[in-house]
PDB file of C-alpha atoms in Angstrom:
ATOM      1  CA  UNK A  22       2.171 -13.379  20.033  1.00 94.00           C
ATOM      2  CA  UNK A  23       1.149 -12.014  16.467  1.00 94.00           C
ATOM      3  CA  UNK A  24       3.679 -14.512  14.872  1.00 94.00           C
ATOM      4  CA  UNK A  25       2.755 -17.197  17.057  1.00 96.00           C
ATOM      5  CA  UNK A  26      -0.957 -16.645  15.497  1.00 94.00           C
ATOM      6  CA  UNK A  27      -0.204 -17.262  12.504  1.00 92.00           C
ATOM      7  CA  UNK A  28      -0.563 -13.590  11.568  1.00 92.00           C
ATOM      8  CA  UNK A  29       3.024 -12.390  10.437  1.00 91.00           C
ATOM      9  CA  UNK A  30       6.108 -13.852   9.843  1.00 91.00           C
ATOM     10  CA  UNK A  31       9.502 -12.967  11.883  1.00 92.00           C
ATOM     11  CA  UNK A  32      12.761 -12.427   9.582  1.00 92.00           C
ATOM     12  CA  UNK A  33      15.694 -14.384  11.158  1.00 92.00           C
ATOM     13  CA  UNK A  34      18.290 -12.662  12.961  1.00 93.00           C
ATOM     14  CA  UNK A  35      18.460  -8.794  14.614  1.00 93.00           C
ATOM     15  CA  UNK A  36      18.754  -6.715  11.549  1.00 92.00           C
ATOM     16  CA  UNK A  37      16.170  -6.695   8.507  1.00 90.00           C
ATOM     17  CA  UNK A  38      17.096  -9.625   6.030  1.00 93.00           C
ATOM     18  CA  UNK A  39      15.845  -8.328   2.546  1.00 94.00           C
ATOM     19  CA  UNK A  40      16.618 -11.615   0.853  1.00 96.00           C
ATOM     20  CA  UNK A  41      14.395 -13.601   3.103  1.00 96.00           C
ATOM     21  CA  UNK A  42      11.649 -11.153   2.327  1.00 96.00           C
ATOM     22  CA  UNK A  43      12.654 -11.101  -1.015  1.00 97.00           C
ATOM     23  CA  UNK A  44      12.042 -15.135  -1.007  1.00 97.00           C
ATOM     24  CA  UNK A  45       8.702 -14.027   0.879  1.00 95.00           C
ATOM     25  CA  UNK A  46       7.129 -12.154  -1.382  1.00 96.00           C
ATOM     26  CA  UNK A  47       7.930 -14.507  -3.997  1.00 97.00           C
ATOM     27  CA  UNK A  48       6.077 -17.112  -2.669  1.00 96.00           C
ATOM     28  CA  UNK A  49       3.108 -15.195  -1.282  1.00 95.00           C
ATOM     29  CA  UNK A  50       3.211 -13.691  -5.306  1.00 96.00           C
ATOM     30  CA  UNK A  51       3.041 -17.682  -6.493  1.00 96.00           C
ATOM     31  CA  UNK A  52       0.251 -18.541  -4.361  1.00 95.00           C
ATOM     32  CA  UNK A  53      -2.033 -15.618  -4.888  1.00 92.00           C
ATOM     33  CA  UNK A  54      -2.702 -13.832  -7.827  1.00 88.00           C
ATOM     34  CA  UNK A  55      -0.429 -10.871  -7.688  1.00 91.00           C
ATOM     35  CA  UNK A  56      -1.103  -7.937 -10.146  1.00 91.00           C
ATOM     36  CA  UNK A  57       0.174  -4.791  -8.834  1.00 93.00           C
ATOM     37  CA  UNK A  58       3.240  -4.367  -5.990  1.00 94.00           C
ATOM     38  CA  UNK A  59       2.824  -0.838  -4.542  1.00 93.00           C
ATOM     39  CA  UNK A  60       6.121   0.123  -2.798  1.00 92.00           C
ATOM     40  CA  UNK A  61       7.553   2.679  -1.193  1.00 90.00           C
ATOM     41  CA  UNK A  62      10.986   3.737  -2.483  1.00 88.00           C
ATOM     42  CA  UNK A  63      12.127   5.429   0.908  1.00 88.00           C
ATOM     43  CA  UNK A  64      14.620   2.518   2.189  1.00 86.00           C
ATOM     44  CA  UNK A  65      13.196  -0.394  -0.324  1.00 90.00           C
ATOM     45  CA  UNK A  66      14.472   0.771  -3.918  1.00 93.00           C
ATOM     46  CA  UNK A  67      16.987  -2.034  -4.192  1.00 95.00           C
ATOM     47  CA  UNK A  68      15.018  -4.875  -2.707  1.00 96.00           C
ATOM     48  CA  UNK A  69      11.992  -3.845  -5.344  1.00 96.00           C
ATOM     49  CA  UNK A  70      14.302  -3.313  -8.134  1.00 97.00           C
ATOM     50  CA  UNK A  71      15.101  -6.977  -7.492  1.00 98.00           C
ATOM     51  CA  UNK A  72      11.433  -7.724  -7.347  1.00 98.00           C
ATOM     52  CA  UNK A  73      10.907  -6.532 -10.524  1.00 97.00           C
ATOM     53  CA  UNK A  74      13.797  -6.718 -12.598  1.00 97.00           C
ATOM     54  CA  UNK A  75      15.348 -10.126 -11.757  1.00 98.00           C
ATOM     55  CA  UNK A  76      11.697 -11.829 -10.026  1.00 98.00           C
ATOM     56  CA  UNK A  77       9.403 -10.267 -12.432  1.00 97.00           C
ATOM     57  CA  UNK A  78       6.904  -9.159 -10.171  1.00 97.00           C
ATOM     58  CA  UNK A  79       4.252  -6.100 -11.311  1.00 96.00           C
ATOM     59  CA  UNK A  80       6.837  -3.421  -8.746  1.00 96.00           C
ATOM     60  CA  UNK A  81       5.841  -0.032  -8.805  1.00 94.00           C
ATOM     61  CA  UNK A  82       6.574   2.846  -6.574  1.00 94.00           C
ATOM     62  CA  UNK A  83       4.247   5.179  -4.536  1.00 93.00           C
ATOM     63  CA  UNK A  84       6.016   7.728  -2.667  1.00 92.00           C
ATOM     64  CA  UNK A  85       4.114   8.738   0.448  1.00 90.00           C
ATOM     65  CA  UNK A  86       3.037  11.914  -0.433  1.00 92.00           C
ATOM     66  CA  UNK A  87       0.107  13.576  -0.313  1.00 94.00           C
ATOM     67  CA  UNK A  88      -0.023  14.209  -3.808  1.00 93.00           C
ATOM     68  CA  UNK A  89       0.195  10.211  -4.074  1.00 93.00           C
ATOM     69  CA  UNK A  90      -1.882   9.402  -1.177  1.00 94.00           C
ATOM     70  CA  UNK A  91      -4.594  11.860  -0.329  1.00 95.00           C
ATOM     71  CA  UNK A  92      -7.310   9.828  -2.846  1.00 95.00           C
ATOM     72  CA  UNK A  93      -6.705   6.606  -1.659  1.00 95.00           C
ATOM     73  CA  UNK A  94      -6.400   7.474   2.202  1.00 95.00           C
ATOM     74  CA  UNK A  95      -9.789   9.474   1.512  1.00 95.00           C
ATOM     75  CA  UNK A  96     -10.822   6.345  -0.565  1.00 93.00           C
ATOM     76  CA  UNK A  97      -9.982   3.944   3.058  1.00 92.00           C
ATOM     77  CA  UNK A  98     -11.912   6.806   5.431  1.00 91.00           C
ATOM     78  CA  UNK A  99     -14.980   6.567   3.409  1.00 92.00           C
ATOM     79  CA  UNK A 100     -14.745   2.509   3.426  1.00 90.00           C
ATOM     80  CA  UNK A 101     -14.207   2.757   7.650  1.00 88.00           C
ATOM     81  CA  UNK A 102     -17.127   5.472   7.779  1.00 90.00           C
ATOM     82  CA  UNK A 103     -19.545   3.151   5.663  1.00 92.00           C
ATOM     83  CA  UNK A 104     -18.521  -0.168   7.824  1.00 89.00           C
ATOM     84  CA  UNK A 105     -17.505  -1.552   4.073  1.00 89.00           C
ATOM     85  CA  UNK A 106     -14.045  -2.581   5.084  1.00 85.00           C
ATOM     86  CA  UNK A 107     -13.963  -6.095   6.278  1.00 83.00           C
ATOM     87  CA  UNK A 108     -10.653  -7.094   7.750  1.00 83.00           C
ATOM     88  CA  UNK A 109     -11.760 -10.447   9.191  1.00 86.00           C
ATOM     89  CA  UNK A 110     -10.972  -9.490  12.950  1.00 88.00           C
ATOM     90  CA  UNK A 111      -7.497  -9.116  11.962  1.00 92.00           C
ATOM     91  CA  UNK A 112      -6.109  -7.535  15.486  1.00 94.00           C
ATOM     92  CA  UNK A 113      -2.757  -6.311  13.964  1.00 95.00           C
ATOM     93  CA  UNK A 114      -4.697  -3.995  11.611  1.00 93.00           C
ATOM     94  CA  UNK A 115      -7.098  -3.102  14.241  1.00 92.00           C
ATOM     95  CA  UNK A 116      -4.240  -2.273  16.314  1.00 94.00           C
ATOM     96  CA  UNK A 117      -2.432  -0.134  13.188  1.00 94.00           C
ATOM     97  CA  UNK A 118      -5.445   1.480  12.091  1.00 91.00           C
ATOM     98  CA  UNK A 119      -6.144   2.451  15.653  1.00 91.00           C
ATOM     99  CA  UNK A 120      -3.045   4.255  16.171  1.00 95.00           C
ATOM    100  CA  UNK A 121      -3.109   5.649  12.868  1.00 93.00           C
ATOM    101  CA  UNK A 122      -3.640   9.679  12.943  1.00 94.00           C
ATOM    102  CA  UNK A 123      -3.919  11.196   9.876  1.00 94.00           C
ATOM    103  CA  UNK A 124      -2.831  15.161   8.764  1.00 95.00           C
ATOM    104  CA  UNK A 125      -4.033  17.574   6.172  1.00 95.00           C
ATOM    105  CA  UNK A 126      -2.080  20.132   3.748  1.00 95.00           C
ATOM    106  CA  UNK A 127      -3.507  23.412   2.808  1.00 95.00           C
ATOM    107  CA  UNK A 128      -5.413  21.861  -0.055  1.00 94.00           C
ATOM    108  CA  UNK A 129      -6.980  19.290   1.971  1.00 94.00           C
ATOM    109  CA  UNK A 130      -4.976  16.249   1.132  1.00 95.00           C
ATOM    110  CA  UNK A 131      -4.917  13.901   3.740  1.00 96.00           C
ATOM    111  CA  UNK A 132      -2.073  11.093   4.821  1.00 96.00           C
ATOM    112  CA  UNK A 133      -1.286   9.139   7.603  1.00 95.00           C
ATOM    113  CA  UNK A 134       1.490  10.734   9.608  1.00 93.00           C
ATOM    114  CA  UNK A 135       3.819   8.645  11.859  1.00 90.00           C
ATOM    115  CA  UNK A 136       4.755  11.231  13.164  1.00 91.00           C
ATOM    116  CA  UNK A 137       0.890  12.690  14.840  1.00 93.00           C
ATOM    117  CA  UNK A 138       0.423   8.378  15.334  1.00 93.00           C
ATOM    118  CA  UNK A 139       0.633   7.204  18.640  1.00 90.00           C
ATOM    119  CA  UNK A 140       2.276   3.585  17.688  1.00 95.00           C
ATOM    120  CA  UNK A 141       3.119   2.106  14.632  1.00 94.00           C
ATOM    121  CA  UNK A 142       0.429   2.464  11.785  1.00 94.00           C
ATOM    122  CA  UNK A 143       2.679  -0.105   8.900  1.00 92.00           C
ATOM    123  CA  UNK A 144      -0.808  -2.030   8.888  1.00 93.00           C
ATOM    124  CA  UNK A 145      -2.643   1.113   7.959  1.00 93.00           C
ATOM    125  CA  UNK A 146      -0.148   2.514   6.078  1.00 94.00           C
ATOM    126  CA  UNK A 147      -0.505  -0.834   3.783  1.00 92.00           C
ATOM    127  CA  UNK A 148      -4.127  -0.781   3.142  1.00 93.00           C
ATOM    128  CA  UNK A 149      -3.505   3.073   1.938  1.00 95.00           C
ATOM    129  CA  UNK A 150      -1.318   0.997  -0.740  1.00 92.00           C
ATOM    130  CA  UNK A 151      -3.598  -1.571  -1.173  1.00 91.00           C
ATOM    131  CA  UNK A 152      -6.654   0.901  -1.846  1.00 93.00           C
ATOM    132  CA  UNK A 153      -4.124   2.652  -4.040  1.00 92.00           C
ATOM    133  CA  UNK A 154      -3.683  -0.447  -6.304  1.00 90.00           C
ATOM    134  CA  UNK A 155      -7.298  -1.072  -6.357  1.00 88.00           C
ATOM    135  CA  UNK A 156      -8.086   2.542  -7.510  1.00 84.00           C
ATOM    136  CA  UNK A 157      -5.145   3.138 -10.002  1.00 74.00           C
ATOM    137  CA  UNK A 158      -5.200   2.093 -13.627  1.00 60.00           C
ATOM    138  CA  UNK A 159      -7.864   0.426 -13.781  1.00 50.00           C
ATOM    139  CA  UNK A 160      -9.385   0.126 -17.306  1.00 45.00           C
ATOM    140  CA  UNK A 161     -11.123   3.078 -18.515  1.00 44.00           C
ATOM    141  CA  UNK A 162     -12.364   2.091 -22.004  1.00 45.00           C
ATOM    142  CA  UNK A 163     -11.444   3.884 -25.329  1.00 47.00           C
ATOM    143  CA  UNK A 164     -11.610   7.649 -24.738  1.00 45.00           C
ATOM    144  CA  UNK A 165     -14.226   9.422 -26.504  1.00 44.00           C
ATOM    145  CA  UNK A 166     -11.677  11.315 -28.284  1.00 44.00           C
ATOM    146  CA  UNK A 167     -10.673   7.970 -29.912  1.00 49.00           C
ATOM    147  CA  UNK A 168     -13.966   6.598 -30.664  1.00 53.00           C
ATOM    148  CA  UNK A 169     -15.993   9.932 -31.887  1.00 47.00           C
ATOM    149  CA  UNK A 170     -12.970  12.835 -31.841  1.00 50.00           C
ATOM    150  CA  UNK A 171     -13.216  16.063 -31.336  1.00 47.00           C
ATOM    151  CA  UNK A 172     -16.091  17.984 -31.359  1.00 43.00           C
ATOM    152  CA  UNK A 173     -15.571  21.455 -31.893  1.00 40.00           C
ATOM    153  CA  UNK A 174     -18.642  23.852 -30.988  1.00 40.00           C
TER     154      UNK A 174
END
């Protein structure tokens, strides 16, 4: 039904066909403005390497950690809490984001688990990314230690 909306595309065939993604990504890269490709490396490190190295896309991997994760999935909570994230109706992240369940370490990290989620959560687990790329190094300026140095009390 999703497809048939419009709203994902189907790879051809019964197994996963990285080189029709591969060609995917390109062109979705060519038509928008791509500046940063967050990627898990967990079952994707030869696709992206191909991404990168041969495509020339902006590939970089975020493991799924909470050391990784925790700021940005924190980042995503506060944007749902507010009623600042605007996903244009779209019901396949509704549907993600509803089954997405989220766990804590001791030092109160927090990260989508698949494994607490009732269904799949690939839609949530994406924005997590997509904060991530939003959030990460971003331009900070000169630091003062370059402009003034060190001041020593």
């Amino acid at each position: 039904e999703w497809a048939n909306m419009g709203l994902l595309t189907l790879t051809p065939g019964n197994v996963i066909d990285y080189e029709f993604i591969r060609a995917e990504v390109n062109v979705l890269a060519a038509e928008n403005d791509l500046v940063k490709l967050l990627v898990d490396p967990y079952n994707a490190t030869k696709l992206a390497l191909e991404l990168k190295e041969q495509d020339g896309l902006p590939v970089e991997f975020l493991r799924q950690g909470f050391l990784t994760i925790s700021a940005p999935t924190k980042s995503l909570l506060r944007l749902i809490l507010s009623g600042r994230l605007r996903h244009g109706g779209n019901p396949i992240l509704r549907w993600c984001i509803g089954n997405a369940v989220a766990e804590q370490d001791a030092a109160g990290g927090l990260k989508l688990s698949k494994k607490k989620s009732r269904s799949k959560i690939d839609g949530a687990a994406a924005l997590v990314n997509a904060v991530a790329a939003a959030t990460t190094g971003e331009e900070q300026g000169d630091s003062v230690y370059e402009t003034r140095g060190l001041l020593t009390l």
